[in-house]
Amino acid sequence: MRILIIEDEKKVASFIKKGLEEEYFVADIAGDGKEGLKLSTSEEYDVIIMDIMLPYMDGITLIKEIRKRDIATPVLMLTVNDSVKDKVEGLDAGADDYLTKPFAFEELIARLRALLRRNENSKTSKLTVGDLVLDLESHRVFRNNQEIILTPKEYSILEYLMRNSKKVISRTKLIEHVYDYHFDTETNIIDVYINKVRSKVDTNFEKPLIHTIRGIGYVLKDDD
Amino acid sequence: MFQKFKLFLSSTRFKTTIWYSTLFLVLELLLGIFIYLSLYDNLMDNLDIALKTQAKGILRIVMEKHMDIDNFVPDSIYANPEDLVWDVIYNEVAFNLRNNYIQINSKKKIVYKSANLKEDTLSFKDKKEPMELFYFTDTTLSQKPIRCVQLAENNYKIFVAFPIQHVAQTLNSLAHIFIILAPIFFLISILGGALISAKSLSRIDAIIKKTEEITALNLDEKIIGEKYSDEYGRLVKKMNEMISRIKTSIDYMNQFSISAAHELKTPLTILRGETEIALKSPKLPEEYVEVLKSNYEETIRLTKIIDNLFFISKIDHSLIDIKKEKINLDDYLQNTVNNLKIIGVEKNISLVADSKTNSNVEIDKELMTQALSNLIDNAIKYGEENNVVIVKGDISDNNRIKISVLNKGEGIPQESISKIFDRFYRVESSRNRKTGGVGLGLSVVKAIVTWHNAEIFAKSIPNEMTEFYILLPKAA
């Protein structure tokens, strides 16, 4: 899952990024409101974490701008003010959740997971397709109650495919959601990863779950 | 219930009522005693005058008749002396409406006694004056003494007397009236007093009620009743003034603590976040060192914020010792610039002093240097690289000393310029990674400048130049 962090305090942004990466997320940083607007409109993100006090364009204006452009990406705002007025203003502008600084990183992650869950039917911290189960909290994957060991990148790819099960995901889209924006989308490294994931998830099991749609991309589905 | 009663007993309403009623009662008693005594005096005087007049009248008539009672010779009118005397005093007795005791002696012999004397005889031995008043006590006629006048002339002794018991009775009935009226008056005065004090104190009750309602949360509410110009009105007015002073202080403290908390939260977020992530999973030693370094920086930043907060708070409450001295402006600015030149080195900004005023200023050198160094620090922080920051001394139009700090840089947006001296305000565009200072620098400057009875202004032309200038009174 790819996260955009819009935060002017460099150190705050960088520890959030670091922590997110440890949780198998990928994250980009925007240091001010303008850069945040540029990235959030040109790239695809699963969640945006945004400070309210930002140079050039404050968080409230930024959220409104983003929503005006029909971008529905969930926004979690970070504030130093825990006044009701500020929270209401942020939520009304289009934010989905808020967290007051200083915050516990565990809570930030939990709220991110909750925001990612919103568009799914499942309301638990587990993703399930057929007999394949992915635990979002412990980052462990099981098939038929047998644990499958994945690298962080493989985990990210599987997570994205499972979140979007039954949908055909293009290679570009997959790259956009599992790599930060420094990644060169022209490479075919994603195919290498997909093959690795597939060999771990589908080999040794009766029914394949990951399917290649030639010329378009991939789909993860349980055919029943 | 008992508690309520106790409260009532100690209330001003009860106390004033009791005080007034008691005072009223005492006054009534004093008045009664005064009336009693003066009336007694008056009645006695009148009695004496009446007795005297009557005695004189009787004597005159006795004399006019040329009576010779001792050598009485019966004639056609009077067969015996009694007839004569009776006739003589007839006039007086007939008009003796008060029923005075009357006795006439002639040469030690009683020649006449009014009937009401019965068996008693009036006598007075020590005769000094022809007419003398005395109390006749040796009598069965009355338990109380009898007031008596004795008029002795030409061998006659005329006694006219009246029992003062009658006077006493009059006075007694007056006293009775007073004694009966006293408790009634007392009751009326208690009721009336209670009513009046209740009415006047009901406004106190309203003040108490409202005062109880006012807490730190609703200090903008007012006690009603300021419009009256009496004591209560003045009290309410003063209380409202006090409330508004408290509100100002509390607002200031609230603003101060909110701002302080606000400013402290960023370093705390970093400290907490970085530490939490460092502890989350095993890291390489270099990574731990990096976290520790960063945390160290943040603790320094926290210390700085707290120092600045303390400084502002102290200067706001005049807790700083200020030593003003008269110094030459040109030398002072040159020295300050020389000492601070080093700050510009990193960005290759040269710091220049330009002051040829030949004037003196009266300042606290240490504080003013701190203010200037904050301004210079900012000028360099927000200034363009490889450029210049000028510290200028000048005489302003209205003959004040003007110290300016000028730089060339992106400048301050017009809409922010009025707010930059507010505590904790940072121009949004300035809140970027490169500068990231504490939003208190200009507040410190402002506090110092204000202390010097001076003013500070900022002027900015975006992407050209920014000028901060201080206007100081000129020293003689």
XYZ file of C-alpha atoms in Angstrom:
700
model
C 0.000 0.000 0.000
C 1.315 3.400 -0.909
C 1.023 6.330 1.435
C 1.647 10.035 0.867
C 2.989 11.963 3.839
C 2.501 15.733 3.592
C 4.416 17.197 6.516
C 6.765 20.179 6.680
C 8.623 19.059 9.766
C 11.292 16.986 8.099
C 12.016 14.721 11.019
C 8.361 13.933 11.617
C 7.902 13.002 7.961
C 10.968 10.853 7.943
C 10.169 8.812 11.028
C 6.641 8.236 9.769
C 8.053 7.030 6.446
C 10.515 4.773 8.202
C 7.872 3.315 10.477
C 5.500 2.754 7.571
C 8.161 0.923 5.609
C 8.691 -1.388 8.563
C 4.998 -2.133 8.281
C 5.394 -3.049 4.585
C 3.954 0.206 3.309
C 5.670 2.419 0.792
C 5.619 6.124 1.392
C 6.376 9.393 -0.390
C 6.997 12.688 1.392
C 5.777 16.117 0.374
C 7.289 18.949 2.388
C 4.663 21.633 1.783
C 1.107 22.143 0.644
C 1.906 22.821 -2.988
C 4.105 19.756 -3.377
C 1.431 17.753 -1.569
C -1.202 18.872 -4.045
C 1.050 18.028 -6.967
C 1.842 14.528 -5.746
C -1.643 13.669 -4.586
C -3.138 14.619 -7.931
C -0.471 13.106 -10.176
C 0.230 9.866 -8.316
C -2.027 7.184 -6.934
C -2.055 6.712 -3.187
C -4.026 4.482 -0.893
C -3.964 6.916 2.031
C -2.726 10.486 2.512
C -1.334 11.512 5.897
C -1.404 15.289 6.148
C -0.325 17.923 8.629
C -2.736 20.837 8.969
C -0.131 23.593 9.338
C 1.732 23.561 6.065
C 3.760 26.121 4.167
C 2.305 27.627 0.976
C -1.052 25.900 1.327
C -2.574 24.864 4.631
C -3.990 21.391 5.132
C -7.647 22.442 5.100
C -7.312 24.193 1.745
C -5.295 21.264 0.435
C -7.976 18.712 1.366
C -10.616 20.857 -0.313
C -8.474 21.142 -3.445
C -7.943 17.387 -3.547
C -11.646 16.638 -3.087
C -12.526 19.220 -5.730
C -10.515 17.130 -8.160
C -12.594 14.044 -7.338
C -9.780 12.256 -5.625
C -11.387 10.075 -2.974
C -8.179 8.831 -1.369
C -8.721 8.622 2.400
C -7.017 11.481 4.252
C -5.760 11.251 7.806
C -4.859 14.624 9.219
C -2.288 15.319 11.876
C -2.839 18.313 14.131
C -1.186 19.814 17.148
C -4.485 21.374 18.134
C -6.928 19.017 19.720
C -9.711 21.574 19.810
C -13.062 20.329 18.592
C -13.275 23.262 16.183
C -10.113 22.218 14.369
C -11.176 18.606 14.110
C -14.617 19.516 12.829
C -13.137 21.918 10.309
C -10.765 19.250 9.007
C -13.368 16.501 8.839
C -15.857 18.818 7.141
C -13.269 19.823 4.576
C -13.040 16.183 3.538
C -10.612 14.471 5.874
C -11.534 10.956 6.968
C -9.757 10.787 10.295
C -7.433 12.785 12.517
C -4.681 12.222 15.010
C -3.221 14.751 17.430
C 0.492 15.184 17.828
C 2.325 13.732 19.624
C 0.791 10.385 18.709
C 1.593 6.728 19.246
C 2.850 5.218 16.034
C 0.844 2.049 16.745
C -2.292 4.151 16.676
C -1.338 5.761 13.382
C -0.908 2.308 11.832
C -4.191 1.067 13.293
C -6.017 4.082 11.906
C -4.392 3.582 8.506
C -5.559 -0.021 8.460
C -9.043 1.110 9.396
C -9.054 3.664 6.561
C -7.851 1.020 4.064
C -10.619 -1.297 5.233
C -13.344 1.189 4.483
C -13.733 0.261 0.852
C -13.775 -3.443 1.536
C -16.467 -5.797 2.674
C -14.268 -7.329 5.312
C -14.231 -5.444 8.599
C -11.452 -7.459 10.182
C -7.721 -7.126 10.060
C -7.503 -10.225 7.858
C -7.860 -10.454 4.091
C -9.293 -13.748 2.846
C -9.619 -15.107 -0.683
C -10.600 -18.781 -0.799
C -8.249 -20.585 1.531
C -5.652 -17.827 1.333
C -5.501 -15.606 4.432
C -3.374 -12.493 4.944
C -3.088 -11.081 8.461
C -2.598 -7.325 8.174
C -1.472 -6.924 11.780
C 1.149 -9.638 12.023
C 1.989 -9.548 8.289
C 1.745 -13.322 8.061
C 0.192 -15.232 5.173
C -1.475 -18.633 5.351
C -2.864 -20.933 2.726
C -4.880 -23.899 3.873
C -3.542 -23.144 7.389
C -0.006 -23.514 6.109
C 2.172 -20.433 6.605
C 3.764 -18.917 3.512
C 6.919 -16.861 4.108
C 7.092 -13.732 1.919
C 9.579 -10.865 1.586
C 8.195 -7.353 2.299
C 7.838 -6.527 -1.405
C 6.143 -9.873 -2.158
C 3.841 -9.244 0.782
C 2.933 -5.788 -0.559
C 2.099 -7.189 -3.980
C -0.035 -9.976 -2.527
C -1.770 -7.532 -0.169
C -2.665 -5.213 -3.032
C -3.929 -8.054 -5.197
C -5.992 -9.464 -2.336
C -7.486 -6.088 -1.480
C -8.523 -5.815 -5.104
C -9.427 -9.468 -5.631
C -11.470 -10.263 -8.731
C -10.308 -6.976 -10.290
C -7.779 -7.000 -13.065
C -4.761 -4.981 -11.946
C -2.421 -3.568 -14.556
C 1.318 -3.781 -14.056
C 1.540 -0.006 -13.857
C -1.123 0.191 -11.189
C 0.554 -2.535 -9.215
C 3.874 -0.697 -9.420
C 2.194 2.549 -8.360
C 0.860 1.008 -5.224
C 3.871 -0.965 -4.081
C 6.722 1.377 -5.003
C 7.389 5.010 -4.150
C 7.576 7.508 -6.958
C 11.299 7.206 -7.486
C 10.698 3.819 -9.064
C 11.061 3.487 -12.811
C 7.786 2.028 -14.031
C 9.334 0.906 -17.278
C 11.239 -1.980 -15.739
C 9.776 -5.450 -15.735
C 10.900 -6.198 -12.212
C 7.261 -6.486 -11.195
C 6.950 -9.624 -13.328
C 9.833 -11.177 -11.455
C 8.092 -10.467 -8.140
C 4.757 -11.729 -9.381
C 6.381 -14.987 -10.411
C 7.949 -15.342 -6.976
C 4.659 -14.643 -5.228
C 2.870 -17.045 -7.506
C 5.353 -19.822 -6.911
C 4.969 -19.401 -3.141
C 1.200 -19.009 -3.088
C 0.030 -21.292 -5.893
C 2.642 -24.033 -6.317
C 1.967 -27.050 -4.121
C -1.704 -26.145 -4.022
C -4.437 -27.607 -6.075
C -6.117 -24.446 -7.299
C -4.190 -21.444 -8.676
C -5.384 -18.070 -7.345
C -3.180 -15.618 -9.268
C -3.949 -15.427 -12.947
C -2.207 -13.562 -15.744
C -4.460 -11.639 -18.096
C -2.273 -11.438 -21.133
C -1.482 -7.930 -22.264
C -3.402 -6.343 -19.378
C -2.157 -7.491 -16.009
C -3.047 -9.799 -13.173
C -6.033 -10.870 -11.196
C -6.311 -12.745 -7.919
C -9.504 -14.713 -7.546
C -11.058 -17.844 -6.196
C -12.896 -19.338 -9.139
C -15.753 -20.877 -7.239
C -32.752 23.172 59.106
C -30.585 24.134 62.088
C -27.809 25.093 59.729
C -30.204 27.341 57.851
C -31.331 28.949 61.053
C -27.722 29.546 62.077
C -27.074 31.119 58.711
C -30.098 33.342 59.226
C -28.872 34.407 62.666
C -25.513 35.431 61.240
C -27.010 37.262 58.251
C -26.634 40.996 57.934
C -30.380 41.214 57.442
C -31.030 39.734 60.869
C -28.254 41.664 62.546
C -29.215 45.078 61.191
C -32.853 44.471 62.057
C -31.947 43.540 65.616
C -29.586 46.465 65.945
C -32.082 48.976 64.660
C -34.940 47.618 66.697
C -32.875 47.591 69.875
C -31.728 51.120 69.208
C -35.317 52.107 68.586
C -36.412 50.542 71.885
C -33.646 52.244 73.833
C -34.573 55.585 72.274
C -38.190 55.033 73.158
C -37.286 54.249 76.760
C -35.027 57.305 76.990
C -37.788 59.448 75.563
C -40.240 57.978 78.059
C -37.921 58.641 80.976
C -37.304 62.185 79.783
C -40.990 62.896 79.350
C -41.733 61.333 82.742
C -39.134 63.395 84.545
C -39.919 66.689 82.898
C -43.621 66.173 83.360
C -43.053 65.357 87.020
C -41.054 68.563 87.399
C -43.648 70.547 85.606
C -46.545 69.182 87.575
C -44.747 69.776 90.861
C -43.915 73.343 89.888
C -47.481 73.994 88.904
C -48.670 72.471 92.125
C -46.355 74.669 94.152
C -47.455 77.794 92.306
C -51.090 76.885 92.740
C -50.641 76.212 96.463
C -48.800 79.479 96.964
C -51.341 81.506 95.038
C -54.158 79.964 97.001
C -52.430 80.587 100.345
C -51.815 84.214 99.430
C -55.397 84.643 98.355
C -56.697 83.227 101.588
C -54.377 85.466 103.626
C -55.436 88.544 101.725
C -59.083 87.844 102.335
C -58.420 87.077 105.998
C -56.577 90.415 106.372
C -59.127 92.441 104.450
C -61.897 91.381 106.762
C -59.906 92.861 109.718
C -60.791 89.945 111.682
C -59.755 89.889 115.249
C -60.274 86.315 115.945
C -58.484 86.445 119.313
C -60.764 89.120 120.669
C -63.850 88.047 118.875
C -66.963 89.976 119.653
C -70.179 88.464 118.355
C -72.200 90.814 116.198
C -75.247 90.704 113.993
C -73.489 88.758 111.212
C -71.255 86.370 113.034
C -72.369 84.729 116.149
C -69.081 82.977 116.748
C -65.541 83.120 115.247
C -65.999 79.933 113.208
C -68.803 81.555 111.298
C -66.616 84.441 110.525
C -63.683 82.391 109.291
C -65.930 80.091 107.340
C -67.374 83.033 105.559
C -63.940 84.493 105.020
C -62.609 81.499 103.248
C -65.862 80.551 101.681
C -64.922 82.101 98.412
C -61.661 80.274 98.282
C -63.099 76.939 99.302
C -65.963 77.176 96.897
C -63.503 77.431 94.157
C -61.181 74.902 95.665
C -61.868 72.472 92.887
C -58.769 70.454 93.493
C -59.936 69.826 96.994
C -56.782 71.132 98.601
C -56.251 70.790 102.301
C -56.606 74.158 103.928
C -55.845 75.124 107.527
C -55.611 78.531 109.105
C -53.862 79.127 112.404
C -53.937 82.307 114.362
C -51.452 82.691 117.152
C -50.879 78.933 117.562
C -54.620 78.338 117.553
C -56.283 76.552 114.670
C -59.098 78.741 113.558
C -60.073 76.857 110.477
C -59.552 73.357 109.011
C -61.078 72.206 105.744
C -63.281 69.188 106.111
C -61.066 66.948 104.062
C -58.355 67.184 106.729
C -60.565 65.153 109.009
C -58.754 64.549 112.287
C -55.368 65.559 110.904
C -53.598 68.771 111.587
C -51.047 70.451 109.406
C -48.083 71.826 111.277
C -44.689 73.227 110.509
C -42.320 74.205 113.172
C -39.131 75.550 111.656
C -40.194 78.790 110.174
C -37.474 80.706 108.325
C -39.295 82.404 105.533
C -42.768 83.884 105.593
C -43.771 81.552 102.821
C -42.277 78.081 102.739
C -42.907 74.879 100.818
C -42.350 71.508 102.380
C -43.447 67.923 102.404
C -45.747 66.963 105.144
C -45.218 63.307 105.874
C -46.594 62.817 109.332
C -50.148 62.140 108.255
C -52.769 59.472 107.817
C -54.370 61.283 104.887
C -52.091 59.873 102.277
C -49.400 57.212 102.005
C -47.339 59.529 99.887
C -46.087 62.837 101.282
C -48.316 65.871 101.055
C -46.982 68.977 99.393
C -47.710 71.890 101.652
C -47.268 75.645 101.586
C -47.141 77.619 104.819
C -47.710 81.344 104.687
C -47.033 83.096 107.992
C -47.943 86.746 108.308
C -49.456 88.991 110.996
C -49.898 86.172 113.449
C -51.726 84.133 110.860
C -50.490 80.877 109.455
C -52.190 79.731 106.304
C -51.570 76.118 105.218
C -52.586 74.896 101.754
C -51.659 71.341 100.902
C -52.181 68.768 98.205
C -51.278 65.070 98.212
C -48.714 64.396 95.515
C -50.196 60.940 95.216
C -52.487 62.401 92.553
C -49.547 63.731 90.595
C -47.830 60.366 90.956
C -50.933 58.650 89.661
C -50.947 60.754 86.520
C -47.304 60.009 85.944
C -47.781 56.329 86.648
C -50.475 55.988 84.072
C -48.149 57.707 81.604
C -45.413 55.223 82.499
C -47.872 52.371 82.019
C -48.707 53.596 78.575
C -45.015 53.621 77.730
C -44.448 50.148 79.135
C -47.361 48.724 77.172
C -46.358 50.520 73.996
C -42.684 49.502 74.140
C -43.056 45.853 73.059
C -45.610 46.818 70.413
C -43.243 49.399 69.007
C -40.396 46.911 69.227
C -42.374 44.354 67.234
C -43.356 46.918 64.639
C -39.783 48.098 64.313
C -38.554 44.504 63.897
C -41.102 43.807 61.187
C -40.487 47.102 59.462
C -36.734 46.728 59.755
C -36.848 43.198 58.424
C -38.935 44.353 55.491
C -36.673 47.279 54.667
C -33.453 45.349 55.046
C -34.862 42.453 53.039
C -35.674 44.857 50.266
C -32.328 46.570 50.278
C -30.378 43.358 50.771
C -32.176 41.499 48.013
C -29.683 43.078 45.628
C -26.856 41.629 47.716
C -28.528 38.245 47.353
C -28.584 38.735 43.587
C -24.892 39.635 43.640
C -24.078 36.564 45.745
C -26.034 34.311 43.422
C -24.334 35.652 40.323
C -20.886 35.546 41.927
C -21.434 31.896 42.758
C -22.208 31.183 39.125
C -19.107 32.837 37.749
C -16.136 30.526 37.285
C -13.042 30.589 35.109
C -15.205 29.326 32.257
C -17.765 32.139 32.095
C -15.759 35.181 33.051
C -17.324 37.177 30.251
C -20.583 37.269 32.208
C -21.289 40.353 34.313
C -22.990 40.970 37.628
C -26.141 42.969 36.984
C -26.750 46.280 38.752
C -23.939 48.523 37.553
C -26.433 51.203 36.548
C -27.276 52.142 40.144
C -25.104 54.860 41.581
C -25.508 53.764 45.214
C -23.032 51.630 47.193
C -24.321 48.425 45.628
C -23.957 49.850 42.172
C -20.399 50.883 42.932
C -19.647 47.487 44.450
C -21.016 45.718 41.370
C -19.042 47.994 39.107
C -15.803 47.336 40.958
C -16.493 43.605 41.033
C -17.127 43.586 37.298
C -13.906 45.467 36.761
C -12.108 42.905 38.872
C -13.692 40.061 36.911
C -12.571 41.574 33.659
C -9.036 41.997 34.997
C -9.031 38.341 36.053
C -10.355 37.411 32.639
C -7.527 39.257 30.922
C -4.981 37.437 33.052
C -6.611 34.066 32.549
C -6.936 34.655 28.817
C -3.296 35.566 28.695
C -2.331 32.496 30.686
C -4.547 30.273 28.550
C -3.163 31.703 25.354
C 0.305 31.343 26.759
C -0.131 27.721 27.784
C -1.920 26.790 24.545
C 0.843 28.383 22.534
C 3.499 26.835 24.726
C 1.921 23.394 24.419
C 1.625 23.937 20.690
C 5.265 24.829 20.350
C 6.386 21.958 22.558
C 4.366 19.371 20.677
C 6.489 19.232 17.524
C 9.746 18.241 19.236
C 7.784 15.859 21.435
C 6.196 14.238 18.376
C 9.635 13.689 16.908
C 11.083 12.349 20.164
C 8.215 9.981 20.697
C 7.881 8.818 17.095
C 11.555 8.238 16.465
C 12.018 6.429 19.754
C 8.947 4.287 19.222
C 10.150 3.221 15.800
C 13.682 2.592 17.027
C 12.317 0.291 19.721
C 9.872 -1.462 17.416
C 12.368 -3.785 15.755
C 16.100 -4.421 16.010
C 18.212 -1.831 14.163
C 21.823 -1.418 13.128
C 24.052 0.437 15.615
C 24.384 3.346 13.149
C 20.621 3.724 13.091
C 20.476 3.889 16.874
C 23.196 6.530 16.853
C 21.182 8.540 14.355
C 18.053 8.362 16.496
C 20.014 9.382 19.574
C 21.581 12.324 17.725
C 18.211 13.481 16.519
C 16.689 13.082 19.959
C 19.551 15.079 21.404
C 18.846 17.892 18.930
C 15.186 17.835 19.880
C 15.919 18.064 23.592
C 18.101 21.089 22.876
C 15.222 22.581 20.923
C 12.834 21.917 23.795
C 15.223 23.598 26.198
C 15.437 26.621 23.910
C 11.664 26.879 23.644
C 11.299 26.673 27.401
C 14.050 29.276 27.938
C 12.327 31.642 25.553
C 8.967 31.043 27.203
C 10.449 31.788 30.579
C 12.135 34.884 29.252
C 8.943 36.262 27.741
C 6.963 35.383 30.810
C 9.532 37.070 33.018
C 9.762 40.221 30.955
C 5.964 40.341 30.755
C 5.786 40.308 34.508
C 8.731 42.690 34.958
C 10.805 40.078 36.717
C 13.974 40.889 34.844
C 16.515 43.298 36.242
C 17.125 45.900 33.618
C 20.196 48.083 33.679
C 19.803 50.947 31.258
C 22.921 52.844 30.302
C 23.689 55.687 27.951
C 25.851 54.571 25.056
C 26.943 55.766 21.650
C 24.709 54.190 19.022
C 27.309 54.015 16.255
C 29.881 52.204 18.400
C 27.277 49.902 19.825
C 25.954 48.787 16.434
C 29.472 48.314 15.057
C 30.445 46.141 18.038
C 27.284 44.079 17.863
C 27.759 43.442 14.159
C 31.389 42.451 14.680
C 30.364 39.945 17.322
C 27.625 38.409 15.174
C 29.421 38.301 11.808
C 30.092 34.597 12.252
C 26.368 33.706 11.826
C 26.439 34.721 8.171
C 29.462 32.642 7.229
C 27.569 29.444 6.442
C 25.358 31.152 3.836
C 28.121 33.507 2.774
C 26.100 36.495 3.897
C 28.142 39.472 5.031
C 26.861 41.453 7.985
C 27.463 45.191 7.725
C 26.923 48.026 10.192
C 26.002 51.429 8.785
C 25.542 54.072 11.446
C 26.838 57.655 11.506
C 24.327 59.280 13.777
C 26.726 60.414 16.470
C 23.856 60.022 18.931
C 23.405 58.411 22.283
C 20.756 55.927 23.276
C 19.741 54.715 26.685
C 19.358 50.947 26.583
C 20.009 47.748 28.427
C 22.900 46.552 26.311
C 22.484 42.871 27.033
C 18.777 42.769 26.246
C 18.999 44.996 23.191
C 21.831 42.848 21.854
C 19.644 39.798 22.274
C 16.837 41.498 20.353
C 19.209 42.575 17.580
C 20.818 39.173 17.362
C 17.371 37.575 16.969
C 16.588 40.029 14.164
C 19.966 39.457 12.504
C 19.566 35.708 12.925
C 16.226 35.886 11.097
C 17.599 38.190 8.435
C 20.320 35.672 7.678
C 18.058 32.642 7.992
C 15.544 34.022 5.506
C 18.067 35.957 3.434
C 19.458 35.092 0.052
C 22.804 33.338 -0.025
C 25.908 35.308 -1.021
C 24.166 38.534 -0.153
C 24.321 41.142 2.563
C 22.476 41.973 5.790
C 22.713 45.603 6.854
C 22.300 46.883 10.406
C 21.572 50.577 10.079
C 21.470 53.373 12.643
C 19.527 56.493 11.728
C 17.542 59.454 13.037
C 13.865 59.165 12.160
C 11.574 62.029 11.128
C 10.234 62.689 14.606
C 13.723 62.808 16.070
C 13.818 59.275 17.298
C 16.606 56.763 16.923
C 15.930 54.193 14.252
C 17.768 50.883 14.214
C 17.011 48.777 11.131
C 17.978 45.288 10.061
C 17.663 44.792 6.309
C 18.037 41.698 4.184
C 17.333 40.559 0.668
C 15.148 37.503 0.357
C 11.730 36.178 -0.482
C 10.217 38.530 2.110
C 7.064 38.351 4.183
C 3.611 38.221 2.555
C 1.589 41.393 3.167
C -1.212 39.556 4.989
C 1.227 38.098 7.508
C 3.186 41.202 8.346
C 0.812 42.387 11.062
C 0.865 39.008 12.773
C 4.549 38.207 12.854
C 5.040 39.764 16.267
C 2.277 37.651 17.749
C 3.550 35.008 20.019
C 4.175 31.708 18.254
C 3.132 33.003 14.882
C 5.205 31.823 12.007
C 4.669 32.905 8.452
C 3.404 29.771 6.762
C 5.947 29.801 4.018
C 8.665 30.190 6.591
C 7.714 27.001 8.285
C 9.909 24.964 6.056
C 12.578 22.440 6.614
C 15.516 24.710 6.039
C 14.706 27.178 8.799
C 12.430 25.401 11.230
C 13.139 27.828 14.074
C 11.197 28.373 17.194
C 8.266 30.729 16.673
C 9.270 32.836 19.613
C 12.212 34.860 18.330
C 10.184 37.896 17.292
C 8.071 37.717 20.439
C 11.234 37.996 22.464
C 12.320 40.968 20.339
C 8.958 42.617 20.763
C 8.998 42.098 24.533
C 12.457 43.646 24.801
C 11.603 46.586 22.546
C 8.368 47.264 24.404
C 10.253 47.263 27.640
C 12.459 50.026 26.268
C 9.381 52.170 25.525
C 10.261 51.719 21.900
C 8.339 50.398 18.930
C 9.126 47.811 16.304
C 7.846 47.640 12.732
C 8.369 45.418 9.734
C 8.283 46.357 6.068
C 8.690 43.912 3.236
C 8.779 43.961 -0.531
C 8.540 40.301 -1.542
C 11.606 38.983 -3.341
C 13.354 42.272 -2.785
C 14.011 43.336 0.726
C 12.697 43.042 4.237
C 13.304 45.619 6.932
C 12.719 45.345 10.647
C 13.178 48.649 12.425
C 13.093 49.749 16.026
C 12.204 53.347 16.973
C 13.842 54.374 20.236
C 13.604 57.619 22.188
C 16.774 59.645 21.799
C 18.907 60.011 24.912
C 19.941 63.516 25.927
